[in-house]
XYZ file of C-alpha atoms in Angstrom:
652
model
C 90.850 19.613 108.440
C 90.788 18.457 104.828
C 93.174 15.669 103.918
C 94.275 17.149 100.564
C 96.738 20.037 100.825
C 95.690 23.383 99.244
C 97.885 26.241 98.080
C 97.859 29.201 100.518
C 95.063 31.691 99.933
C 95.122 35.428 100.615
C 92.513 37.330 102.626
C 90.681 38.556 99.548
C 90.231 35.020 98.245
C 89.038 33.843 101.639
C 86.565 36.700 101.885
C 85.156 36.008 98.397
C 84.848 32.318 99.228
C 82.992 33.073 102.492
C 80.569 35.429 100.747
C 80.040 33.458 97.547
C 76.549 32.208 98.376
C 75.434 35.124 100.542
C 73.029 38.002 99.739
C 74.195 41.095 101.574
C 75.651 44.578 101.343
C 79.330 45.236 102.137
C 80.252 48.812 103.087
C 83.821 50.124 102.656
C 84.022 53.540 104.248
C 86.705 56.184 103.509
C 88.539 54.372 100.745
C 90.604 57.241 99.343
C 93.812 56.554 101.284
C 93.761 52.825 100.448
C 92.042 53.112 97.060
C 94.026 50.383 95.245
C 93.341 47.709 97.867
C 89.670 48.689 98.144
C 89.359 48.399 94.354
C 90.811 44.902 94.450
C 88.466 43.842 97.256
C 85.396 45.281 95.583
C 86.293 43.791 92.217
C 86.883 40.340 93.702
C 83.733 40.302 95.774
C 81.364 41.586 93.051
C 82.928 39.288 90.423
C 82.692 36.075 92.470
C 79.649 36.703 94.642
C 76.531 37.346 92.544
C 74.349 38.156 95.588
C 76.700 40.699 97.123
C 76.768 44.428 96.475
C 79.529 46.768 97.673
C 78.925 50.359 98.797
C 82.082 52.473 98.988
C 82.534 56.044 100.222
C 85.606 57.702 98.780
C 86.879 61.026 97.483
C 87.642 59.393 94.154
C 86.143 56.521 92.157
C 87.497 52.963 92.405
C 87.730 52.866 88.601
C 86.648 49.214 88.245
C 84.227 47.490 85.882
C 80.587 47.668 86.984
C 81.087 50.690 89.236
C 78.193 53.199 89.372
C 78.977 56.651 90.766
C 76.697 58.629 93.035
C 78.378 62.003 93.616
C 77.578 63.483 97.002
C 78.103 67.243 96.716
C 77.964 69.991 99.330
C 74.660 70.986 100.802
C 72.593 73.405 98.711
C 73.173 76.973 99.862
C 70.685 79.860 99.710
C 70.780 82.949 97.499
C 71.458 86.380 98.934
C 67.794 87.341 98.902
C 66.472 84.266 100.770
C 63.575 84.899 103.124
C 62.901 83.280 106.490
C 59.926 81.301 105.137
C 62.096 79.844 102.336
C 65.058 78.964 104.626
C 63.918 75.335 105.245
C 64.264 74.715 101.486
C 68.056 74.886 101.804
C 69.805 71.972 103.565
C 72.825 74.121 104.467
C 70.588 76.467 106.488
C 68.716 73.576 108.091
C 72.043 72.087 109.286
C 73.237 75.448 110.565
C 70.113 75.990 112.617
C 70.252 72.436 114.030
C 73.891 72.688 115.089
C 73.625 76.294 116.249
C 70.655 75.394 118.448
C 72.725 72.665 120.114
C 75.469 75.165 120.910
C 73.242 78.111 121.800
C 69.803 76.916 122.958
C 67.056 79.068 121.538
C 68.950 80.081 118.390
C 66.575 80.763 115.524
C 66.709 82.350 112.110
C 65.291 85.825 111.957
C 64.998 88.473 109.261
C 67.921 90.218 111.083
C 70.442 87.396 111.209
C 69.380 85.410 108.073
C 71.518 87.381 105.573
C 74.673 86.799 107.637
C 73.920 83.133 108.264
C 73.234 82.646 104.525
C 76.529 84.370 103.673
C 78.446 82.095 106.017
C 76.857 79.007 104.480
C 77.693 80.183 100.977
C 81.281 81.115 101.820
C 81.759 77.708 103.389
C 80.467 76.114 100.162
C 77.749 74.171 102.026
C 80.360 71.807 103.433
C 78.712 70.046 106.390
C 81.831 69.780 108.578
C 82.736 73.460 107.889
C 79.224 74.516 108.921
C 79.426 72.422 112.090
C 82.801 73.973 112.964
C 81.408 77.478 112.388
C 78.455 76.704 114.629
C 80.829 75.489 117.333
C 82.302 79.029 117.344
C 78.862 80.451 118.252
C 79.726 79.569 121.860
C 82.156 82.482 121.948
C 81.489 84.681 118.882
C 78.361 86.254 117.391
C 77.485 85.240 113.836
C 78.531 88.671 112.458
C 82.036 88.202 113.885
C 82.277 84.715 112.415
C 81.334 86.049 108.990
C 83.915 88.812 109.304
C 86.689 86.370 110.170
C 86.074 83.863 107.409
C 88.927 85.368 105.393
C 91.152 83.381 107.758
C 88.873 80.360 107.912
C 91.572 77.823 108.678
C 92.596 79.580 111.870
C 88.937 80.238 112.855
C 87.337 76.844 112.211
C 89.076 74.580 114.726
C 87.925 72.679 117.823
C 85.635 70.000 116.458
C 84.494 66.943 118.348
C 87.206 65.469 120.565
C 86.025 61.958 119.628
C 86.257 62.563 115.885
C 89.135 61.420 113.752
C 91.987 63.990 113.713
C 91.248 64.825 110.059
C 87.666 65.856 111.068
C 88.560 68.127 113.979
C 89.616 71.244 112.020
C 88.851 72.633 108.580
C 92.520 72.686 107.665
C 92.911 68.997 108.615
C 89.957 68.127 106.366
C 91.566 69.751 103.318
C 95.107 68.538 104.197
C 93.804 64.943 104.252
C 92.766 65.240 100.615
C 95.766 67.317 99.599
C 98.255 64.790 100.983
C 96.722 62.054 98.774
C 97.586 64.020 95.562
C 100.458 63.223 93.289
C 103.070 65.871 92.532
C 101.616 67.029 89.123
C 98.157 67.251 90.754
C 99.503 69.392 93.607
C 101.292 71.710 91.207
C 98.118 72.246 89.135
C 95.907 72.572 92.189
C 97.945 75.352 93.793
C 98.227 77.196 90.446
C 94.471 76.930 89.872
C 94.046 79.085 92.983
C 94.682 82.213 90.882
C 91.427 81.601 88.948
C 88.232 83.137 90.215
C 85.080 81.437 89.065
C 86.854 78.429 87.558
C 89.044 77.680 84.589
C 88.447 76.152 81.163
C 90.985 73.577 79.949
C 92.468 76.113 77.491
C 92.918 78.742 80.238
C 94.357 76.197 82.665
C 96.881 75.091 80.048
C 97.858 78.691 79.220
C 98.314 79.796 82.808
C 99.397 76.703 84.717
C 101.613 74.667 82.365
C 105.374 74.789 82.348
C 107.713 72.733 80.139
C 109.508 70.968 83.009
C 107.191 70.212 85.937
C 103.754 70.342 84.293
C 103.848 70.046 80.483
C 100.886 71.492 78.645
C 99.770 68.083 77.400
C 99.480 66.832 81.012
C 97.186 69.549 82.294
C 93.829 68.048 81.126
C 94.721 64.714 82.687
C 95.633 66.415 85.943
C 92.355 68.349 85.838
C 90.442 65.079 85.427
C 92.331 63.591 88.356
C 91.614 66.562 90.611
C 87.928 66.223 89.674
C 87.994 62.486 90.441
C 89.561 63.258 93.855
C 86.942 65.887 94.662
C 89.423 68.834 94.713
C 87.685 70.388 91.690
C 84.244 70.057 90.178
C 83.279 69.977 86.526
C 80.660 72.576 85.501
C 79.015 72.028 82.125
C 77.187 74.959 80.512
C 75.384 74.376 77.203
C 77.199 75.978 74.330
C 80.292 76.762 76.417
C 83.580 74.934 77.118
C 83.741 72.783 80.262
C 84.846 74.620 83.341
C 86.632 73.322 86.416
C 85.973 75.096 89.686
C 87.432 74.660 93.165
C 85.293 75.103 96.245
C 86.282 78.389 97.939
C 87.623 76.478 100.955
C 89.885 74.351 98.768
C 90.911 77.383 96.788
C 91.819 79.262 99.927
C 94.035 76.413 101.042
C 95.603 76.108 97.579
C 96.340 79.859 97.589
C 98.310 79.446 100.811
C 100.274 76.619 99.320
C 100.944 78.716 96.168
C 102.249 81.572 98.339
C 104.624 79.233 100.066
C 105.832 77.767 96.799
C 107.489 81.049 95.692
C 105.803 81.016 92.269
C 102.709 83.053 93.088
C 103.977 86.205 91.340
C 104.850 84.351 88.130
C 101.523 82.510 87.993
C 99.457 85.629 88.737
C 101.347 87.499 86.027
C 100.680 84.643 83.636
C 96.998 84.713 84.547
C 96.738 88.480 83.974
C 98.607 88.285 80.656
C 96.353 85.488 79.386
C 93.097 87.246 80.159
C 94.342 90.596 78.919
C 95.244 88.989 75.612
C 91.881 87.257 75.360
C 89.944 90.392 76.300
C 91.805 92.373 73.655
C 90.970 89.761 71.035
C 87.314 89.815 72.071
C 86.909 93.625 72.131
C 86.483 94.319 68.411
C 84.043 91.428 68.186
C 81.663 93.204 70.554
C 80.689 95.455 67.664
C 80.080 92.762 65.037
C 78.292 89.600 64.055
C 80.056 87.577 66.738
C 78.869 89.988 69.423
C 76.929 87.441 71.476
C 79.783 84.922 71.506
C 82.337 87.497 72.645
C 79.938 88.966 75.148
C 79.252 85.501 76.493
C 82.937 84.801 76.925
C 83.513 88.080 78.796
C 80.473 87.433 80.970
C 81.575 83.927 81.878
C 85.159 84.999 82.546
C 84.373 88.330 84.207
C 85.499 87.183 87.628
C 88.851 86.138 86.151
C 89.153 89.311 84.124
C 88.547 91.570 87.115
C 90.868 89.447 89.278
C 93.549 90.029 86.612
C 92.749 93.757 86.567
C 92.942 93.947 90.375
C 96.352 92.254 90.342
C 97.654 94.614 87.618
C 96.497 97.671 89.583
C 97.756 96.511 92.932
C 101.117 95.424 91.592
C 101.568 98.746 89.729
C 101.741 97.104 86.297
C 100.474 100.171 84.424
C 100.664 98.736 80.911
C 98.789 95.571 81.851
C 96.154 97.518 83.771
C 95.516 100.080 81.023
C 95.476 97.499 78.210
C 92.890 95.378 80.107
C 90.689 98.308 81.135
C 90.718 99.650 77.562
C 89.680 96.208 76.344
C 86.735 96.212 78.806
C 85.491 99.722 78.100
C 82.864 98.782 75.535
C 81.837 95.638 77.410
C 81.035 97.818 80.411
C 78.967 100.063 78.160
C 77.002 97.099 76.799
C 76.268 96.002 80.355
C 75.385 99.561 81.441
C 77.995 99.147 84.200
C 78.938 102.811 84.172
C 79.578 103.232 87.905
C 81.772 100.146 88.009
C 83.635 101.171 84.846
C 84.225 104.690 86.150
C 85.654 103.398 89.396
C 87.960 100.862 87.677
C 89.192 103.361 85.104
C 89.974 105.916 87.851
C 92.197 103.350 89.605
C 93.789 102.140 86.375
C 94.650 105.580 85.020
C 96.127 106.529 88.397
C 98.667 103.701 87.937
C 99.681 105.138 84.605
C 100.501 108.610 85.830
C 100.985 110.793 88.872
C 100.097 114.034 87.068
C 96.996 115.926 88.251
C 95.020 115.388 85.018
C 95.647 111.617 85.050
C 97.437 111.717 81.685
C 101.162 112.254 82.358
C 103.686 110.184 80.458
C 101.750 106.947 80.741
C 104.668 105.121 82.363
C 105.466 103.313 79.145
C 101.893 102.610 78.078
C 101.386 103.240 74.338
C 99.703 106.572 73.698
C 96.958 105.054 71.614
C 95.985 102.553 74.376
C 96.063 105.262 77.015
C 93.925 107.428 74.796
C 91.322 104.684 74.453
C 91.237 104.191 78.241
C 90.771 107.942 78.784
C 88.020 107.969 76.137
C 86.118 105.273 77.969
C 86.729 107.018 81.325
C 85.169 110.165 79.837
C 82.235 108.181 78.440
C 81.408 106.404 81.694
C 81.989 109.441 83.940
C 79.646 111.498 81.790
C 77.091 108.670 82.143
C 77.294 108.732 85.955
C 77.227 112.533 86.134
C 80.814 113.099 87.281
C 81.440 115.903 84.810
C 84.731 117.023 86.379
C 86.391 113.627 85.929
C 84.769 113.183 82.522
C 86.151 116.468 81.250
C 89.643 115.718 82.508
C 89.687 112.363 80.723
C 88.128 113.839 77.579
C 90.858 116.460 77.427
C 93.540 113.787 78.050
C 92.078 111.479 75.342
C 91.977 114.389 72.865
C 95.559 115.401 73.606
C 96.887 111.837 73.466
C 95.099 111.128 70.174
C 96.616 114.155 68.441
C 99.050 112.990 65.772
C 98.333 109.367 66.526
C 96.970 107.113 63.797
C 94.067 105.370 65.519
C 90.720 104.405 64.157
C 89.349 103.103 67.450
C 85.656 104.064 67.634
C 85.916 105.173 71.258
C 88.400 107.943 70.349
C 86.760 108.902 67.080
C 83.380 109.384 68.731
C 84.596 110.849 71.968
C 86.479 113.644 70.208
C 83.339 114.584 68.324
C 80.831 114.215 71.157
C 83.050 116.079 73.647
C 83.133 119.014 71.178
C 79.309 119.169 71.519
C 79.398 119.192 75.315
C 79.095 122.572 77.062
C 82.154 121.811 79.150
C 84.419 121.906 76.080
C 86.703 124.967 76.018
C 85.466 125.810 72.562
C 82.122 124.040 72.146
C 81.174 123.779 68.522
C 77.999 121.900 67.559
C 78.345 122.738 63.856
C 81.937 121.525 63.676
C 80.990 118.312 65.562
C 78.057 117.637 63.262
C 80.301 118.253 60.249
C 82.739 115.650 61.584
C 79.811 113.213 62.144
C 78.930 113.627 58.466
C 82.520 112.728 57.582
C 82.487 109.701 59.820
C 79.237 108.527 58.222
C 81.352 107.653 55.160
C 84.065 105.898 57.156
C 85.454 102.610 55.877
C 84.594 100.953 59.256
C 80.843 100.179 58.801
C 80.236 100.107 62.589
C 81.800 103.588 63.015
C 79.788 104.880 60.033
C 76.552 103.567 61.620
C 77.516 105.061 64.998
C 78.070 108.455 63.323
C 74.551 108.325 61.864
C 73.186 107.306 65.256
C 74.755 110.204 67.165
C 73.908 112.638 64.361
C 70.289 111.495 64.698
C 70.368 111.808 68.460
C 71.792 115.318 68.187
C 69.072 116.404 65.851
C 66.432 114.866 68.115
C 67.888 116.690 71.079
C 67.377 119.971 69.208
C 63.820 119.141 68.178
C 64.404 118.157 64.544
C 62.473 114.877 64.749
C 62.100 114.464 60.986
C 65.825 114.948 60.307
C 66.632 112.693 63.230
C 64.417 109.907 61.975
C 66.336 109.772 58.640
C 69.679 109.347 60.318
C 68.357 106.907 62.910
C 66.846 104.705 60.215
C 70.157 104.667 58.415
C 71.956 103.804 61.657
C 69.543 100.962 62.253
C 70.256 99.533 58.813
C 74.016 99.921 59.259
C 74.120 98.257 62.683
C 71.902 95.462 61.407
C 74.320 94.820 58.553
C 77.291 94.377 60.899
C 75.227 92.380 63.460
C 75.440 94.826 66.405
C 72.260 94.465 68.504
C 73.241 97.303 70.834
C 73.442 99.780 67.981
C 70.214 98.544 66.476
C 68.441 98.814 69.793
C 69.735 102.373 70.394
C 68.650 103.513 66.937
C 65.251 101.850 67.114
C 64.601 103.111 70.601
C 65.349 106.669 69.541
C 63.083 106.235 66.518
C 60.326 105.142 68.917
C 60.840 108.340 70.943
C 60.543 110.465 67.815
C 57.322 108.663 66.803
C 55.907 109.137 70.320
C 56.582 112.887 70.230
C 54.650 113.041 66.946
C 51.676 111.209 68.488
C 52.363 107.985 66.486
C 51.793 105.676 69.445
C 51.466 102.468 67.354
C 54.766 103.214 65.625
C 56.447 104.059 68.927
C 55.199 100.840 70.574
C 56.399 98.799 67.616
C 59.867 100.401 67.677
C 60.293 100.081 71.478
C 59.118 96.473 71.396
C 61.809 95.735 68.828
C 64.386 97.549 70.951
C 63.460 95.453 74.022
C 63.797 92.289 71.965
C 67.261 93.266 70.836
C 68.291 94.214 74.384
C 67.020 90.823 75.686
C 69.158 89.047 73.096
C 72.060 91.140 74.287
C 71.302 90.336 77.943
C 70.958 93.993 78.805
C 68.120 96.033 80.340
C 69.540 99.373 79.293
C 71.005 102.052 81.559
C 69.977 102.039 85.254
C 70.282 105.805 85.939
C 67.677 106.814 83.414
C 65.575 103.951 84.746
C 65.754 105.306 88.287
C 64.843 108.759 87.008
C 61.793 107.417 85.156
C 60.710 105.533 88.288
C 61.029 108.652 90.453
C 59.075 110.718 87.952
C 56.336 108.050 87.830
C 56.216 107.978 91.659
C 55.905 111.764 91.639
C 53.022 111.639 89.180
C 51.179 109.040 91.283
C 51.727 111.036 94.480
C 50.430 114.217 92.795
C 47.364 112.409 91.455
C 46.506 111.153 94.981
C 46.991 114.569 96.585
C 50.315 113.875 98.392
C 51.987 116.984 97.028
C 54.945 116.886 99.452
C 56.006 113.398 98.362
C 55.342 114.291 94.750
C 57.666 117.294 94.898
C 60.439 115.240 96.581
C 60.220 112.464 93.987
C 60.119 114.859 91.061
C 62.980 116.983 92.339
C 65.123 113.852 92.723
C 64.099 112.669 89.276
C 64.953 115.976 87.729
C 68.337 116.077 89.437
C 69.169 112.617 88.039
C 68.163 113.551 84.502
C 70.208 116.738 84.711
C 73.210 114.704 85.918
C 72.874 112.234 83.023
C 72.330 115.055 80.497
C 69.601 113.332 78.427
C 67.570 116.325 77.203
C 64.482 114.249 76.350
C 64.494 112.797 79.897
C 65.018 116.263 81.372
C 62.003 117.572 79.434
C 59.899 114.634 80.640
C 60.867 115.470 84.268
C 59.982 119.146 83.731
C 56.605 118.203 82.246
C 55.897 116.122 85.382
C 56.779 119.222 87.439
C 54.162 121.099 85.419
C 51.547 118.493 86.325
C 52.437 118.953 90.002
C 52.031 122.767 89.572
C 48.503 122.134 88.276
C 47.723 119.931 91.264
C 49.102 122.692 93.532
C 46.859 125.318 91.952
C 49.705 127.116 90.077
C 48.612 127.200 86.430
C 51.039 129.975 85.426
C 53.970 128.009 86.764
C 52.676 124.948 84.879
C 52.555 126.892 81.604
C 56.106 128.194 82.215
C 57.410 124.710 82.929
C 55.749 123.283 79.819
C 57.449 126.015 77.777
C 60.820 125.170 79.408
C 60.334 121.510 78.512
C 59.743 122.471 74.893
C 62.911 124.587 74.838
C 64.987 121.820 76.407
C 63.716 119.088 74.066
C 63.427 121.349 71.025
C 59.830 120.336 70.378
C 56.647 119.814 72.310
C 55.509 116.315 73.259
C 52.315 115.882 71.238
C 51.879 112.243 72.147
C 51.737 112.373 75.948
C 48.211 112.380 77.463
C 49.721 113.660 80.754
C 51.184 116.714 79.023
C 47.931 117.371 77.151
C 45.934 117.257 80.432
C 48.365 119.713 82.112
C 48.283 122.050 79.142
C 44.499 121.951 78.942
C 44.163 122.682 82.657
C 46.650 125.578 82.479
C 44.942 127.047 79.426
C 41.531 126.775 81.086
C 42.785 128.570 84.196
C 44.801 131.317 82.460
C 42.757 131.958 79.371
C 44.441 134.314 76.905
C 47.401 134.825 79.202
C 48.456 131.173 78.799
C 50.137 131.551 75.408
C 52.252 134.514 76.529
C 53.671 132.629 79.502
C 54.187 129.407 77.553
C 55.772 130.990 74.464
C 58.127 133.190 76.510
C 59.615 130.063 78.120
C 59.582 128.027 74.906
C 61.580 130.719 73.118
C 64.455 130.753 75.601
C 66.641 128.231 73.800
C 68.018 125.036 75.266
C 70.961 126.398 77.319
C 68.990 129.227 78.834
C 66.138 126.887 79.628
C 68.529 124.462 81.336
C 69.948 127.355 83.399
C 66.411 128.303 84.379
C 65.841 124.832 85.815
C 68.430 125.232 88.601
C 66.095 126.875 91.129
C 63.348 124.468 90.147
C 65.511 121.479 91.011
């Protein structure tokens, strides 16, 4: 109606003019598919209208001046050990119960169904729509069946609200909506990132995902940032570690399907396996030196990726890749006391390298030295879990493969010596093995020299020479300390503590074991779990015997003795036998107690002068038997270690 003509104005100008003097909140919902226009509107309104604020929901930022981001992540999911009383603390579980109750009236969390419900919430990443779609399936499927079918989640989670937008009616539509908004470089990177388990650092993403034509290495970091902005990846920042980009499992599952359709899955998975094999091989020597914690930290952070690479190598029959990677992980598994896991992996890996009965064969092109290292670790870990048959086969294979080969790898050098000490060796020779340990104590590799002193000390301790053992263990402690290996220091100090305990030096033993625990905590290890189980069973047996429950005591102590016999730790075996002697006292069998105490002395090589439990059992047996005690005890103590071990068969 104005008389003066005005130039034509666009809708954004008219909106800003209309809101200029207002105080209100403008909401722009679901901006991601029209992000440029929404950015222009928000910028114009906030720039010209001082009383107006704009709230936008979007899967990526508007990227304008004055924008403040409030990331809205998935709902918090529960840990595996969540209890019913803690369930309300986790929004994902609260939503599940709410929606499940609407579908199946009366649904409630119980101790029986909670683990499965929690698993479903975790595997669905706490995504609200995914949880709602899973609950909708409760009309026709029990929760256990839903959990079992989540491997094919996109086919399972369909049939949302009929009134919802199409992109909210199925899980696949939800992900496709975001995927279709990506540019070509972002789609290439996103599908290739699907090969990573547990996320990828920028360096790893560049090494595995880049190619010179479609995704140059210098473009990868920018594409990672873009995927993060668009909520297809999330940035995880860990103090002291490189940034890590992780996809939600639902997004990763979709990307894996796209990767399979692209025809490049085999090449990318091979690239992933090669990258992590190379990095693991470079980290392996550092696990025995001053950079131990750094290399251990890298392997721990990347363990999901490393084992994913190992699984691909085994399943695809790539023997060289599989053996190289398993050999690089052998000492890491030892530091983590993961003997069962290691033994299982190495069994699979070595089977890919040969079809011969002993698992050695021709190696299918794997270098002899690498195959020998893998067999050495297989022997080590199988001995640790008590599978002597497998251990011996691998020990023989490692020894044969190492003949004539120039290799200074500690696993082979030590295995050849220690296997010679084992009763299963065709020609066991303790003296020859100890002589070789003396040679290795002067080795140019300071770690191997310290390890030789450690095992020499352990051998002497096993045969009851505590004084001689202490000298070698102290030298090993110094040697490991010089190279910065906390594992070696802890092993040497712990063994020193045992020697001091046997001599009755409790203060010295406590000091040494406290230091060993400190070193193990720095290393992130609690020591081996089989010995720990054995000690727990023996302690339970002692408690049961003290309270008069002799049946339970015998069951616990028999199980504990079997475990220690399987592990082969003579000190632990002796401890188990001494606990059996205490049970014999409680059962009114003093002669049997004296015999068992004598057997324990034979097995260990010396009596335990520091244990009050042993002293009480000995005192009770001596009081009951009188002069006959010494004859029974000394006859068993004079048997020698091997004969004493044979005598324990019926006892166990």
